[in-house]
Amino acid sequence: MKGSDPDVIIAGAGMAGATLALSLSRAGLKPLLIDPAPFETQLAPTFDGRASAIAYAAFRQWRAIGVGEALAPHAQRIEQILVTDGRAPGAATAAPLPFHLRFDSDEIADRSDGEPLGYLLENRQTRAALSQAVVEAGIPVLAPARVASATFGKDAAEVTLDDGRVLRAPLAIGAEGRGSVLRRAAGVGTIGWDYRQVGVVATVRLDRPHEGVAHEYFLPGGPFAILPLTENRASLVWTESVAKGAALKAARPEVFHAHLMRRFGDFLGQARLDGPVFSYPLSLQLAERFTAPRLALLGDAAHGVHPIAGQGLNLGLKGAAALAETLVDAARLGEDIGSEAVLERYARWRRFDTAMLSAGMDAFVHLFSNDNPVLRLARGVGMAAVNRIPPARKMFMQEAGGAFGDLPRLLRGEAL
């Protein structure tokens, strides 16, 4: 291998891939990023309607790799989460059901060093900050460039781009989303299913202060989330059937606003659209394995889950922290970072947690996206029980904050 060759080829310069690249680079390894989109589109804060709830442990990770300061002005603290079980029309229902959950950051302040339950960030701001950090770190980026094929030999992964260029490294990372070319090239299959739902996403401006409170309403058609953003805005994630979602996305602004206010209610005053409406299909997809010879999978290439609890990106960021620590520690010991023994440590670290969270989210979808009276009673009793048991609430909050279990050093805010 030449001195200029990368240690790791990362296919996918999105949020998980860029976070991994920065983590490796700051610890002395040489990553190379490949992405099919022009890199300027990552640097530009192009609006796509999406925002992500970031666990406070994941935000510690960004601070540890030097991105926290750039993200802080765009990060809205989530101080409370209110979860309500209801019936149509939802938030504006005159007689809501009595079942609810309330999570408050003050309850775990002694365990979280005063962190909130999490942060809400628009994806466009996160992408721009991470991409700028990649540029400043001098990490090479090939974009636009698309992976055409890959082979995985005894000593190296060989990645061929669609323009004919061939790249070699001891390890390749598939972080290019659910349609990962590297995953298919390695013969790793997937399991999953379509939920026959879409997430209708929009940003609104509010008349009254949201005070950092996130609202999640479980309705027969799917969850309806009101997530606080900076500048007294909110991100809406409105889960509906494919047909209803298409109708909402195509509706005239005044018609959409009428449906929105009926669903939203008036507890925060008028909610006025701030930008276009977007729609994204919802499904579950899990890779059968997280690793293969000379390959590790990350982010949506490894696991794509329903956004019902906002854990999709957090799973990817937790995976990036675990993979970075595994590779950096192996390199410092003089091990081959692409060897089966090293990659199995990463797979073992993330396999159980990812499977359990994915199964939990899938169960939540089926349990809450219906109006079956028996299931409604069961989930109501469960919510009421958790709400009355402080230790149970604290456990849920710590899990949602990403600070539960065997945490990588970056998620504890420690440098590698």
Short mmCIF file of C-alpha atoms in Angstrom, two decimals:
data_model
loop_
_atom_site.label_atom_id
_atom_site.label_comp_id
_atom_site.label_asym_id
_atom_site.label_seq_id
_atom_site.Cartn_x
_atom_site.Cartn_y
_atom_site.Cartn_z
CA MET A 1 0.00 0.00 0.00
CA LYS A 2 1.31 3.48 -0.88
CA GLY A 3 1.80 6.09 1.80
CA SER A 4 -0.97 8.23 0.28
CA ASP A 5 -3.51 5.41 0.21
CA PRO A 6 -6.37 5.66 2.70
CA ASP A 7 -6.74 3.44 5.73
CA VAL A 8 -10.53 3.39 5.32
CA ILE A 9 -12.78 4.03 2.31
CA ILE A 10 -16.17 5.35 3.46
CA ALA A 11 -18.93 5.19 0.85
CA GLY A 12 -21.48 7.82 1.90
CA ALA A 13 -20.65 11.33 3.14
CA GLY A 14 -23.94 11.81 4.99
CA MET A 15 -24.23 12.47 8.69
CA ALA A 16 -23.11 9.04 9.92
CA GLY A 17 -20.34 8.69 7.34
CA ALA A 18 -18.98 12.20 7.93
CA THR A 19 -19.08 11.72 11.71
CA LEU A 20 -17.08 8.50 11.37
CA ALA A 21 -14.56 10.14 9.03
CA LEU A 22 -13.98 13.03 11.44
CA SER A 23 -13.65 10.65 14.41
CA LEU A 24 -11.04 8.53 12.60
CA SER A 25 -9.14 11.52 11.23
CA ARG A 26 -8.82 13.20 14.62
CA ALA A 27 -7.41 9.95 16.02
CA GLY A 28 -4.72 9.69 13.34
CA LEU A 29 -6.25 7.36 10.73
CA LYS A 30 -6.68 8.35 7.06
CA PRO A 31 -10.28 8.07 5.85
CA LEU A 32 -11.48 8.77 2.30
CA LEU A 33 -15.10 9.75 1.64
CA ILE A 34 -17.07 8.94 -1.52
CA ASP A 35 -20.52 10.35 -2.25
CA PRO A 36 -22.72 10.41 -5.37
CA ALA A 37 -23.92 13.97 -4.71
CA PRO A 38 -21.73 17.02 -5.39
CA PHE A 39 -20.10 17.91 -2.08
CA GLU A 40 -21.29 21.51 -2.44
CA THR A 41 -24.82 20.27 -1.82
CA GLN A 42 -23.70 18.96 1.57
CA LEU A 43 -22.08 22.26 2.45
CA ALA A 44 -25.12 24.28 1.35
CA PRO A 45 -27.96 24.29 3.93
CA THR A 46 -30.52 23.15 1.35
CA PHE A 47 -33.97 22.77 2.89
CA ASP A 48 -35.51 19.30 2.69
CA GLY A 49 -37.98 19.60 5.54
CA ARG A 50 -36.32 17.00 7.74
CA ALA A 51 -35.11 17.48 11.30
CA SER A 52 -33.67 14.93 13.70
CA ALA A 53 -33.94 14.43 17.45
CA ILE A 54 -30.35 13.98 18.58
CA ALA A 55 -29.67 12.12 21.81
CA TYR A 56 -27.61 14.15 24.26
CA ALA A 57 -24.92 11.45 24.20
CA ALA A 58 -24.66 11.79 20.41
CA PHE A 59 -24.27 15.56 20.77
CA ARG A 60 -21.42 14.91 23.21
CA GLN A 61 -19.83 12.89 20.43
CA TRP A 62 -20.01 15.88 18.07
CA ARG A 63 -18.46 18.09 20.75
CA ALA A 64 -15.65 15.56 21.18
CA ILE A 65 -14.77 15.66 17.47
CA GLY A 66 -14.94 19.45 17.27
CA VAL A 67 -18.35 20.03 15.61
CA GLY A 68 -20.43 20.92 18.66
CA GLU A 69 -19.63 24.64 18.60
CA ALA A 70 -20.79 25.01 14.98
CA LEU A 71 -24.00 23.07 15.68
CA ALA A 72 -24.92 24.73 18.98
CA PRO A 73 -26.67 27.81 17.47
CA HIS A 74 -28.98 25.51 15.49
CA ALA A 75 -29.69 23.04 18.30
CA GLN A 76 -32.98 23.35 20.18
CA ARG A 77 -32.93 21.78 23.64
CA ILE A 78 -35.74 19.30 24.31
CA GLU A 79 -36.67 19.89 27.94
CA GLN A 80 -39.86 17.83 28.06
CA ILE A 81 -41.56 15.11 26.02
CA LEU A 82 -45.32 14.64 26.32
CA VAL A 83 -46.72 11.41 24.87
CA THR A 84 -50.49 11.11 24.45
CA ASP A 85 -52.73 8.35 23.17
CA GLY A 86 -55.68 9.76 21.25
CA ARG A 87 -58.25 9.40 18.52
CA ALA A 88 -58.87 11.49 15.41
CA PRO A 89 -58.76 14.40 14.99
CA GLY A 90 -55.83 14.16 17.34
CA ALA A 91 -54.25 17.06 19.15
CA ALA A 92 -57.41 19.16 18.83
CA THR A 93 -59.75 16.47 20.16
CA ALA A 94 -62.13 17.95 22.69
CA ALA A 95 -62.04 14.87 24.93
CA PRO A 96 -58.56 13.28 24.83
CA LEU A 97 -57.98 9.90 26.38
CA PRO A 98 -56.53 9.94 29.92
CA PHE A 99 -53.42 7.91 29.05
CA HIS A 100 -50.20 9.86 28.72
CA LEU A 101 -46.50 9.94 29.52
CA ARG A 102 -44.43 12.90 30.65
CA PHE A 103 -40.65 12.98 30.50
CA ASP A 104 -38.79 15.92 32.05
CA SER A 105 -35.06 16.62 31.77
CA ASP A 106 -34.98 17.82 35.40
CA GLU A 107 -35.62 14.23 36.53
CA ILE A 108 -32.28 13.00 35.17
CA ALA A 109 -30.23 16.18 35.59
CA ASP A 110 -28.08 14.46 38.22
CA ARG A 111 -27.18 11.68 35.75
CA SER A 112 -26.88 13.75 32.57
CA ASP A 113 -24.79 16.68 33.88
CA GLY A 114 -27.65 19.05 33.16
CA GLU A 115 -28.12 17.95 29.56
CA PRO A 116 -31.61 18.13 28.04
CA LEU A 117 -33.48 15.02 26.93
CA GLY A 118 -32.01 15.67 23.51
CA TYR A 119 -31.64 18.28 20.80
CA LEU A 120 -33.66 19.02 17.68
CA LEU A 121 -31.60 20.00 14.64
CA GLU A 122 -32.59 20.49 11.03
CA ASN A 123 -30.70 17.98 8.91
CA ARG A 124 -29.57 20.71 6.54
CA GLN A 125 -27.69 22.50 9.36
CA THR A 126 -26.14 19.27 10.62
CA ARG A 127 -24.96 18.25 7.13
CA ALA A 128 -23.44 21.67 6.50
CA ALA A 129 -21.55 21.76 9.82
CA LEU A 130 -20.18 18.23 9.43
CA SER A 131 -19.17 18.82 5.81
CA GLN A 132 -17.38 22.06 6.69
CA ALA A 133 -15.50 20.21 9.42
CA VAL A 134 -14.51 17.53 6.88
CA VAL A 135 -13.08 20.24 4.60
CA GLU A 136 -11.21 21.91 7.46
CA ALA A 137 -9.76 18.56 8.57
CA GLY A 138 -8.38 17.97 5.07
CA ILE A 139 -10.20 14.67 4.64
CA PRO A 140 -10.22 13.77 0.92
CA VAL A 141 -13.70 13.58 -0.61
CA LEU A 142 -14.53 12.16 -4.03
CA ALA A 143 -17.87 13.70 -5.05
CA PRO A 144 -19.80 13.37 -7.19
CA ALA A 145 -18.59 9.78 -7.44
CA ARG A 146 -20.63 6.61 -7.35
CA VAL A 147 -19.49 3.13 -6.34
CA ALA A 148 -20.02 0.77 -9.29
CA SER A 149 -18.66 -2.44 -7.75
CA ALA A 150 -16.37 -3.77 -5.06
CA THR A 151 -14.33 -6.85 -4.30
CA PHE A 152 -13.03 -7.94 -0.94
CA GLY A 153 -9.71 -9.76 -0.95
CA LYS A 154 -7.51 -11.27 1.69
CA ASP A 155 -5.55 -8.06 2.34
CA ALA A 156 -7.70 -5.21 1.03
CA ALA A 157 -11.05 -4.00 -0.21
CA GLU A 158 -11.03 -2.78 -3.82
CA VAL A 159 -13.72 -0.26 -4.77
CA THR A 160 -14.37 0.61 -8.42
CA LEU A 161 -16.12 3.88 -9.20
CA ASP A 162 -18.45 4.38 -12.14
CA ASP A 163 -15.79 6.50 -13.89
CA GLY A 164 -13.35 3.57 -13.80
CA ARG A 165 -11.17 4.68 -10.91
CA VAL A 166 -10.12 1.89 -8.56
CA LEU A 167 -9.47 2.52 -4.86
CA ARG A 168 -7.85 0.17 -2.36
CA ALA A 169 -7.79 0.18 1.45
CA PRO A 170 -7.60 -2.36 4.28
CA LEU A 171 -11.26 -1.63 5.04
CA ALA A 172 -14.35 -0.26 3.29
CA ILE A 173 -17.38 1.17 5.08
CA GLY A 174 -20.83 0.99 3.54
CA ALA A 175 -22.61 4.12 4.78
CA GLU A 176 -24.44 5.00 1.56
CA GLY A 177 -27.98 4.26 2.69
CA ARG A 178 -30.52 1.48 2.29
CA GLY A 179 -29.48 0.71 -1.28
CA SER A 180 -25.83 0.19 -0.30
CA VAL A 181 -23.77 -1.06 -3.25
CA LEU A 182 -21.01 -2.26 -0.93
CA ARG A 183 -23.46 -4.33 1.10
CA ARG A 184 -24.79 -6.03 -2.03
CA ALA A 185 -21.27 -6.58 -3.39
CA ALA A 186 -20.35 -8.38 -0.18
CA GLY A 187 -23.42 -10.63 -0.46
CA VAL A 188 -25.04 -9.34 2.74
CA GLY A 189 -28.80 -9.68 2.57
CA THR A 190 -31.50 -7.69 4.34
CA ILE A 191 -34.75 -8.38 6.10
CA GLY A 192 -37.65 -5.98 6.51
CA TRP A 193 -41.05 -4.82 5.34
CA ASP A 194 -43.01 -1.83 4.15
CA TYR A 195 -45.29 -0.19 6.73
CA ARG A 196 -47.58 1.12 3.99
CA GLN A 197 -47.22 4.52 5.63
CA VAL A 198 -45.52 7.79 4.75
CA GLY A 199 -44.11 10.51 6.93
CA VAL A 200 -45.46 13.89 5.87
CA VAL A 201 -42.88 16.44 7.03
CA ALA A 202 -43.25 20.19 7.35
CA THR A 203 -41.89 23.10 9.37
CA VAL A 204 -44.23 25.62 10.99
CA ARG A 205 -43.88 28.89 12.84
CA LEU A 206 -45.79 29.19 16.10
CA ASP A 207 -47.63 32.08 17.74
CA ARG A 208 -46.80 30.97 21.27
CA PRO A 209 -43.47 29.79 22.74
CA HIS A 210 -43.00 26.02 22.57
CA GLU A 211 -40.65 26.14 25.60
CA GLY A 212 -38.64 23.19 24.36
CA VAL A 213 -41.52 20.72 24.72
CA ALA A 214 -41.88 17.87 22.20
CA HIS A 215 -45.35 16.39 21.71
CA GLU A 216 -46.05 12.90 20.37
CA TYR A 217 -49.67 11.94 19.70
CA PHE A 218 -50.39 8.30 18.94
CA LEU A 219 -53.36 8.20 16.59
CA PRO A 220 -55.02 5.35 14.66
CA GLY A 221 -53.32 6.38 11.40
CA GLY A 222 -49.89 6.64 13.02
CA PRO A 223 -47.98 9.03 15.29
CA PHE A 224 -48.17 12.80 14.91
CA ALA A 225 -45.12 14.58 16.36
CA ILE A 226 -44.63 18.27 17.10
CA LEU A 227 -40.91 18.76 17.63
CA PRO A 228 -39.48 22.10 18.83
CA LEU A 229 -36.97 23.96 16.65
CA THR A 230 -35.03 27.16 17.16
CA GLU A 231 -36.68 30.54 16.42
CA ASN A 232 -39.98 29.29 17.87
CA ARG A 233 -40.60 26.91 14.99
CA ALA A 234 -41.62 23.27 15.07
CA SER A 235 -40.93 20.29 12.86
CA LEU A 236 -44.00 18.17 12.16
CA VAL A 237 -43.80 14.47 11.38
CA TRP A 238 -47.29 13.42 10.36
CA THR A 239 -47.59 9.67 9.78
CA GLU A 240 -50.43 8.63 7.49
CA SER A 241 -51.39 5.97 4.99
CA VAL A 242 -49.77 6.29 1.57
CA ALA A 243 -52.98 7.59 -0.01
CA LYS A 244 -53.72 10.17 2.69
CA GLY A 245 -50.08 11.25 2.76
CA ALA A 246 -50.10 11.86 -1.01
CA ALA A 247 -53.30 13.91 -0.68
CA LEU A 248 -51.80 16.03 2.11
CA LYS A 249 -48.61 16.69 0.17
CA ALA A 250 -50.56 17.71 -2.95
CA ALA A 251 -53.14 19.84 -1.09
CA ARG A 252 -53.34 23.58 -1.62
CA PRO A 253 -51.67 25.56 1.22
CA GLU A 254 -54.98 26.71 2.67
CA VAL A 255 -56.39 23.16 2.62
CA PHE A 256 -53.25 21.74 4.24
CA HIS A 257 -53.42 24.47 6.89
CA ALA A 258 -57.04 23.60 7.71
CA HIS A 259 -56.15 19.90 8.15
CA LEU A 260 -53.04 20.86 10.11
CA MET A 261 -54.90 23.04 12.62
CA ARG A 262 -57.55 20.37 13.09
CA ARG A 263 -54.78 17.88 13.90
CA PHE A 264 -52.49 20.32 15.70
CA GLY A 265 -54.99 22.17 17.89
CA ASP A 266 -54.58 25.76 19.08
CA PHE A 267 -52.57 25.30 22.29
CA LEU A 268 -49.58 27.04 20.61
CA GLY A 269 -51.70 29.47 18.62
CA GLN A 270 -51.66 29.39 14.85
CA ALA A 271 -49.12 27.07 13.19
CA ARG A 272 -48.13 28.62 9.87
CA LEU A 273 -46.24 26.69 7.20
CA ASP A 274 -42.62 27.77 6.83
CA GLY A 275 -41.52 26.13 3.58
CA PRO A 276 -42.81 23.28 1.41
CA VAL A 277 -44.35 19.99 2.51
CA PHE A 278 -42.36 16.77 1.99
CA SER A 279 -43.32 13.10 2.10
CA TYR A 280 -41.09 10.07 2.77
CA PRO A 281 -42.00 6.35 2.63
CA LEU A 282 -41.62 4.37 5.86
CA SER A 283 -40.27 0.84 6.12
CA LEU A 284 -38.02 -1.40 8.17
CA GLN A 285 -34.78 -2.78 6.73
CA LEU A 286 -32.04 -4.56 8.68
CA ALA A 287 -28.84 -6.03 7.29
CA GLU A 288 -28.42 -9.71 8.11
CA ARG A 289 -24.85 -8.96 9.22
CA PHE A 290 -23.04 -5.74 10.13
CA THR A 291 -19.71 -6.93 8.73
CA ALA A 292 -18.23 -9.06 5.97
CA PRO A 293 -14.61 -9.63 4.94
CA ARG A 294 -12.96 -6.18 4.70
CA LEU A 295 -16.35 -4.44 5.09
CA ALA A 296 -18.37 -2.82 7.89
CA LEU A 297 -21.87 -1.40 7.52
CA LEU A 298 -23.01 1.84 9.14
CA GLY A 299 -26.18 3.91 9.35
CA ASP A 300 -29.08 3.11 7.03
CA ALA A 301 -26.92 0.61 5.15
CA ALA A 302 -27.06 -1.47 8.35
CA HIS A 303 -30.44 -0.49 9.76
CA GLY A 304 -33.35 1.61 8.56
CA VAL A 305 -36.12 1.97 11.16
CA HIS A 306 -39.46 3.73 11.56
CA PRO A 307 -39.09 7.30 12.91
CA ILE A 308 -41.69 6.68 15.63
CA ALA A 309 -39.18 7.47 18.41
CA GLY A 310 -36.63 9.45 16.41
CA GLN A 311 -33.87 6.88 16.91
CA GLY A 312 -32.77 6.21 13.32
CA LEU A 313 -29.93 8.74 13.10
CA ASN A 314 -28.97 8.11 16.71
CA LEU A 315 -28.45 4.45 15.90
CA GLY A 316 -26.12 5.47 13.09
CA LEU A 317 -24.20 7.91 15.29
CA LYS A 318 -23.85 5.32 18.05
CA GLY A 319 -22.56 2.89 15.44
CA ALA A 320 -20.05 5.49 14.21
CA ALA A 321 -18.75 5.97 17.76
CA ALA A 322 -18.40 2.22 18.34
CA LEU A 323 -16.75 1.59 14.96
CA ALA A 324 -14.33 4.50 15.35
CA GLU A 325 -13.25 3.31 18.79
CA THR A 326 -12.83 -0.27 17.59
CA LEU A 327 -10.70 0.73 14.60
CA VAL A 328 -8.58 3.31 16.43
CA ASP A 329 -7.82 0.97 19.33
CA ALA A 330 -6.92 -1.82 16.89
CA ALA A 331 -4.62 0.46 14.88
CA ARG A 332 -2.81 1.56 18.03
CA LEU A 333 -2.19 -2.07 18.90
CA GLY A 334 -0.77 -2.69 15.42
CA GLU A 335 -3.67 -4.91 14.34
CA ASP A 336 -5.05 -5.15 10.82
CA ILE A 337 -8.13 -2.91 11.08
CA GLY A 338 -9.94 -4.81 8.34
CA SER A 339 -9.43 -8.24 9.84
CA GLU A 340 -12.31 -10.45 10.83
CA ALA A 341 -11.28 -10.36 14.49
CA VAL A 342 -11.38 -6.56 14.65
CA LEU A 343 -14.65 -6.21 12.73
CA GLU A 344 -16.35 -8.83 14.90
CA ARG A 345 -15.73 -6.61 17.94
CA TYR A 346 -17.74 -3.84 16.27
CA ALA A 347 -20.51 -6.24 15.19
CA ARG A 348 -20.75 -7.79 18.65
CA TRP A 349 -20.88 -4.34 20.29
CA ARG A 350 -23.76 -3.07 18.13
CA ARG A 351 -25.68 -6.21 17.11
CA PHE A 352 -27.86 -6.78 20.18
CA ASP A 353 -28.64 -3.12 20.90
CA THR A 354 -29.63 -2.47 17.29
CA ALA A 355 -31.78 -5.59 17.04
CA MET A 356 -33.60 -4.85 20.29
CA LEU A 357 -34.24 -1.20 19.43
CA SER A 358 -35.42 -2.07 15.92
CA ALA A 359 -37.77 -4.74 17.26
CA GLY A 360 -39.05 -2.31 19.87
CA MET A 361 -39.77 0.37 17.29
CA ASP A 362 -41.54 -2.15 15.07
CA ALA A 363 -43.68 -3.31 17.99
CA PHE A 364 -44.52 0.31 18.79
CA VAL A 365 -45.69 0.89 15.22
CA HIS A 366 -48.07 -2.07 15.34
CA LEU A 367 -49.20 -1.41 18.90
CA PHE A 368 -49.99 2.28 18.46
CA SER A 369 -50.98 2.68 14.78
CA ASN A 370 -54.46 1.24 15.22
CA ASP A 371 -57.74 1.78 17.03
CA ASN A 372 -58.22 -1.76 18.38
CA PRO A 373 -59.96 -1.30 21.77
CA VAL A 374 -58.07 -4.17 23.43
CA LEU A 375 -54.68 -2.88 22.30
CA ARG A 376 -55.70 0.67 23.17
CA LEU A 377 -56.51 -0.41 26.73
CA ALA A 378 -53.25 -2.39 27.03
CA ARG A 379 -51.06 0.46 25.85
CA GLY A 380 -52.97 2.92 28.01
CA VAL A 381 -52.41 0.83 31.12
CA GLY A 382 -48.74 0.50 30.21
CA MET A 383 -48.30 4.24 29.72
CA ALA A 384 -50.07 5.01 32.97
CA ALA A 385 -47.88 2.52 34.85
CA VAL A 386 -44.62 3.93 33.47
CA ASN A 387 -45.80 7.47 34.17
CA ARG A 388 -46.28 6.62 37.87
CA ILE A 389 -42.95 4.85 38.38
CA PRO A 390 -40.05 7.38 38.46
CA PRO A 391 -37.27 4.76 38.00
CA ALA A 392 -38.99 3.46 34.86
CA ARG A 393 -39.32 6.98 33.47
CA LYS A 394 -35.67 7.69 34.19
CA MET A 395 -34.61 4.47 32.44
CA PHE A 396 -36.61 5.42 29.33
CA MET A 397 -35.11 8.93 29.35
CA GLN A 398 -31.57 7.64 29.67
CA GLU A 399 -32.16 5.17 26.83
CA ALA A 400 -33.63 7.92 24.63
CA GLY A 401 -30.66 10.12 25.52
CA GLY A 402 -28.27 7.43 24.29
CA ALA A 403 -26.60 7.15 27.70
CA PHE A 404 -27.63 3.59 28.53
CA GLY A 405 -25.53 0.45 28.24
CA ASP A 406 -21.92 -0.02 27.17
CA LEU A 407 -21.14 3.42 25.74
CA PRO A 408 -18.24 4.18 23.39
CA ARG A 409 -15.87 6.86 24.68
CA LEU A 410 -17.11 9.46 22.19
CA LEU A 411 -20.68 9.14 23.52
CA ARG A 412 -19.29 9.89 26.98
CA GLY A 413 -17.73 13.05 25.55
CA GLU A 414 -14.19 11.64 25.65
CA ALA A 415 -11.71 11.90 22.78
CA LEU A 416 -10.33 8.72 21.22
#
